[in-house]
Coordinates of C-alpha atoms in Angstrom, one line a residue:
M1346 CA 1.0 -18.1 -25.0
Q1347 CA 1.0 -14.3 -25.2
Y1348 CA -2.6 -14.3 -24.0
L1349 CA -1.6 -16.0 -20.8
K1350 CA 1.3 -13.5 -20.2
D1351 CA -1.1 -10.6 -20.8
E1352 CA -3.6 -12.2 -18.4
V1353 CA -1.0 -12.7 -15.7
K1354 CA 0.3 -9.1 -16.1
Q1355 CA -3.3 -7.8 -15.8
R1356 CA -3.9 -9.8 -12.7
I1357 CA -0.7 -8.4 -11.1
L1358 CA -1.7 -4.8 -12.0
E1359 CA -5.2 -5.3 -10.6
S1360 CA -3.9 -6.8 -7.5
A1361 CA -1.3 -4.1 -7.1
L1362 CA -3.9 -1.4 -7.6
A1363 CA -6.1 -2.9 -4.8
E1364 CA -3.1 -3.3 -2.5
F1365 CA -1.8 0.3 -3.0
S1366 CA -5.3 1.6 -2.6
S1367 CA -5.9 -0.3 0.6
M1368 CA -2.4 -0.1 2.2
G1369 CA -0.7 2.9 0.6
Y1370 CA 2.7 2.7 -1.0
T1371 CA 4.7 2.2 2.2
D1372 CA 2.7 -0.6 3.6
A1373 CA 1.9 -2.4 0.3
S1374 CA 3.4 -5.9 0.1
M1375 CA 4.8 -7.4 -3.0
R1376 CA 4.1 -10.9 -1.5
K1377 CA 0.4 -10.0 -1.0
I1378 CA 0.2 -8.6 -4.5
A1379 CA 1.5 -11.9 -5.8
K1380 CA -0.8 -13.9 -3.6
N1381 CA -3.9 -12.0 -4.6
A1382 CA -2.9 -12.2 -8.3
K1383 CA -2.4 -15.9 -7.8
V1384 CA 1.1 -15.9 -9.2
A1385 CA 4.5 -16.6 -7.7
L1386 CA 6.4 -13.7 -6.2
G1387 CA 9.2 -14.2 -8.8
N1388 CA 6.7 -13.8 -11.5
V1389 CA 5.7 -10.4 -10.2
Y1390 CA 9.3 -9.3 -10.3
H1391 CA 9.5 -10.7 -13.8
Y1392 CA 7.0 -8.0 -14.9
C1393 CA 8.2 -5.2 -12.6
T1394 CA 11.6 -5.2 -11.0
S1395 CA 10.6 -3.3 -7.9
K1396 CA 7.6 -2.1 -5.9
Q1397 CA 8.5 1.4 -7.1
E1398 CA 8.4 0.4 -10.8
L1399 CA 5.0 -1.3 -10.2
F1400 CA 3.6 1.8 -8.5
T1401 CA 4.9 4.0 -11.3
S1402 CA 3.3 1.9 -14.0
L1403 CA 0.0 2.3 -12.3
V1404 CA 0.0 6.0 -11.3
G1405 CA 2.6 7.5 -13.6
P1406 CA 0.3 8.1 -16.6
V1407 CA -2.4 9.6 -14.4
Y1408 CA 0.0 11.9 -12.7
D1409 CA 1.5 13.1 -16.0
G1410 CA -1.9 13.7 -17.5
L1411 CA -3.0 15.7 -14.5
M1412 CA 0.1 17.9 -14.4
N1413 CA 0.0 18.5 -18.1
S1414 CA -3.6 19.5 -18.0
I1415 CA -3.0 21.9 -15.1
Q1416 CA -0.1 23.5 -17.1
E1417 CA -2.5 24.0 -20.1
I1418 CA -5.1 25.6 -17.8
R1419 CA -2.4 28.0 -16.4
E1420 CA -1.7 29.2 -19.9
M1421 CA -5.3 29.6 -21.2
E1422 CA -7.4 32.7 -20.9
G1423 CA -10.6 31.8 -19.2
D1424 CA -13.8 32.9 -17.5
E1425 CA -12.8 35.2 -14.7
S1426 CA -15.8 34.2 -12.6
Y1427 CA -14.0 31.0 -11.5
F1428 CA -10.4 31.8 -12.4
G1429 CA -9.7 28.6 -14.3
I1430 CA -11.2 26.4 -11.6
N1431 CA -14.0 25.1 -13.9
E1432 CA -11.5 23.9 -16.4
L1433 CA -9.4 22.3 -13.6
V1434 CA -12.4 20.5 -12.2
E1435 CA -13.5 19.2 -15.6
T1436 CA -10.0 17.8 -16.0
L1437 CA -10.1 16.2 -12.5
L1438 CA -13.6 14.8 -13.1
D1439 CA -12.5 13.3 -16.4
I1440 CA -9.5 11.7 -14.7
C1441 CA -11.8 10.5 -11.9
Q1442 CA -14.1 8.8 -14.3
R1443 CA -11.3 6.8 -15.9
H1444 CA -8.8 6.5 -13.0
N1445 CA -10.5 7.2 -9.7
T1446 CA -8.5 4.7 -7.7
E1447 CA -5.2 5.8 -9.2
L1448 CA -6.0 9.5 -8.4
L1449 CA -6.9 8.7 -4.8
I1450 CA -3.7 6.7 -4.4
L1451 CA -1.7 9.6 -5.7
M1452 CA -3.5 12.1 -3.5
E1453 CA -3.7 10.0 -0.3
K1454 CA -1.5 6.9 -0.4
S1455 CA 1.7 7.8 -2.2
K1456 CA 3.8 8.7 0.9
G1457 CA 7.1 6.7 0.9
S1458 CA 7.3 6.3 -2.8
K1459 CA 10.3 8.7 -2.8
N1460 CA 9.7 10.2 -6.2
K1461 CA 7.6 12.9 -7.8
Y1462 CA 4.4 11.1 -6.8
E1463 CA 5.0 11.3 -3.1
D1464 CA 3.8 14.9 -2.8
T1465 CA 1.1 14.9 -5.5
K1466 CA -1.6 16.4 -3.3
Q1467 CA 0.7 19.3 -2.2
D1468 CA 1.9 19.7 -5.8
L1469 CA -1.7 20.0 -6.9
I1470 CA -2.4 22.5 -4.2
D1471 CA 0.7 24.5 -5.2
L1472 CA -0.3 24.5 -8.8
I1473 CA -3.9 25.6 -8.0
D1474 CA -2.4 28.3 -5.8
E1475 CA -0.3 29.6 -8.6
V1476 CA -3.3 29.6 -11.0
L1477 CA -5.4 31.5 -8.5
A1478 CA -2.6 33.9 -7.8
E1479 CA -2.1 34.6 -11.5
K1480 CA -5.8 34.8 -12.3
M1481 CA -7.7 35.8 -9.2
L1482 CA -5.5 38.3 -7.4
P1483 CA -5.1 40.7 -10.5
N1484 CA -8.9 40.5 -10.9
F1485 CA -9.4 41.7 -7.3
T1486 CA -6.7 44.4 -7.7
N1487 CA -8.5 45.7 -10.9
R1488 CA -11.7 46.0 -8.9
G1489 CA -10.0 47.9 -6.1
L1490 CA -10.1 45.1 -3.5
V1491 CA -7.1 44.6 -1.2
V1492 CA -6.7 40.9 -0.5
N1493 CA -3.9 39.1 1.3
N1494 CA -1.9 37.0 -1.1
Y1495 CA -2.1 34.0 1.3
L1496 CA -5.8 33.7 0.5
T1497 CA -5.0 31.7 -2.6
T1498 CA -3.1 29.2 -0.6
I1499 CA -6.0 28.8 1.9
L1500 CA -8.5 28.4 -0.9
S1501 CA -6.3 25.9 -2.8
T1502 CA -5.7 23.8 0.2
A1503 CA -9.3 23.7 1.4
F1504 CA -10.6 23.1 -2.1
I1505 CA -8.3 20.0 -2.7
E1506 CA -9.1 18.6 0.7
G1507 CA -12.8 19.0 0.0
F1508 CA -12.3 17.3 -3.4
C1509 CA -10.5 14.4 -1.8
C1510 CA -13.3 14.0 0.8
I1511 CA -15.8 13.7 -2.1
L1512 CA -13.7 11.2 -4.0
K1513 CA -13.2 9.0 -0.9
K1514 CA -17.0 8.8 -0.3
Y1515 CA -18.5 8.7 -3.8
N1516 CA -17.6 6.7 -7.0
N1517 CA -20.7 7.7 -9.0
G1518 CA -19.6 10.3 -11.6
I1519 CA -22.9 12.2 -11.4
E1520 CA -22.8 12.5 -7.6
V1521 CA -19.2 13.6 -7.7
K1522 CA -19.9 16.2 -10.3
V1523 CA -22.8 17.7 -8.4
L1524 CA -20.9 17.8 -5.2
V1525 CA -17.8 19.3 -6.8
D1526 CA -19.9 21.9 -8.6
Q1527 CA -21.4 22.8 -5.2
L1528 CA -17.9 23.0 -3.7
I1529 CA -16.8 25.4 -6.5
A1530 CA -19.8 27.6 -6.0
I1531 CA -19.1 27.7 -2.2
F1532 CA -15.5 28.7 -2.7
F1533 CA -15.5 30.8 -5.8
K1534 CA -19.0 32.0 -6.9
D1535 CA -19.2 35.8 -6.6
I1536 CA -16.1 35.8 -4.5
S1537 CA -15.2 39.3 -5.5
L1538 CA -18.6 40.5 -4.2
R1539 CA -18.3 38.5 -1.0
L1540 CA -14.8 40.0 -0.2
S1541 CA -15.8 43.6 -0.9

């Protein structure tokens, strides 16, 4: 009997993941999730009392892992050439390999969820901005370069938008890694030299 309950719950989660990925949080339908899972709507509510709870069960662990990893990167001493970006990208690529759909939902389809997930992309941009401000700007100052502090915000925003474009188009981990490595090089390789 437990096997059947686990199977039903798994079908609901798979259906919900597909629905949130396709429609986004706001336009996702619990009725459609139930229909695609081949269960009654009441059965969906038996496992999750609301659309918000279902959404959280799918994306919450990915969000928490991402934010915890970024906090760890902020605190570590790293290679100054990429200002902690290599470590961040490795974290993002690792999450992508295991939870690509959930990460894309968080970044592109969480509007309307009215919780910490709604602004995931902006939160990620802000955290990268802070990492760059802490690690990149002092490096420039030490080299005698005068750089507008807003540069880190521009770089963070453009980098995450580029990263999202790659994730939308490619699922293959190798292709994603190659493209993201190229994106890093374009944005950050020898940036001190290019700005001098």
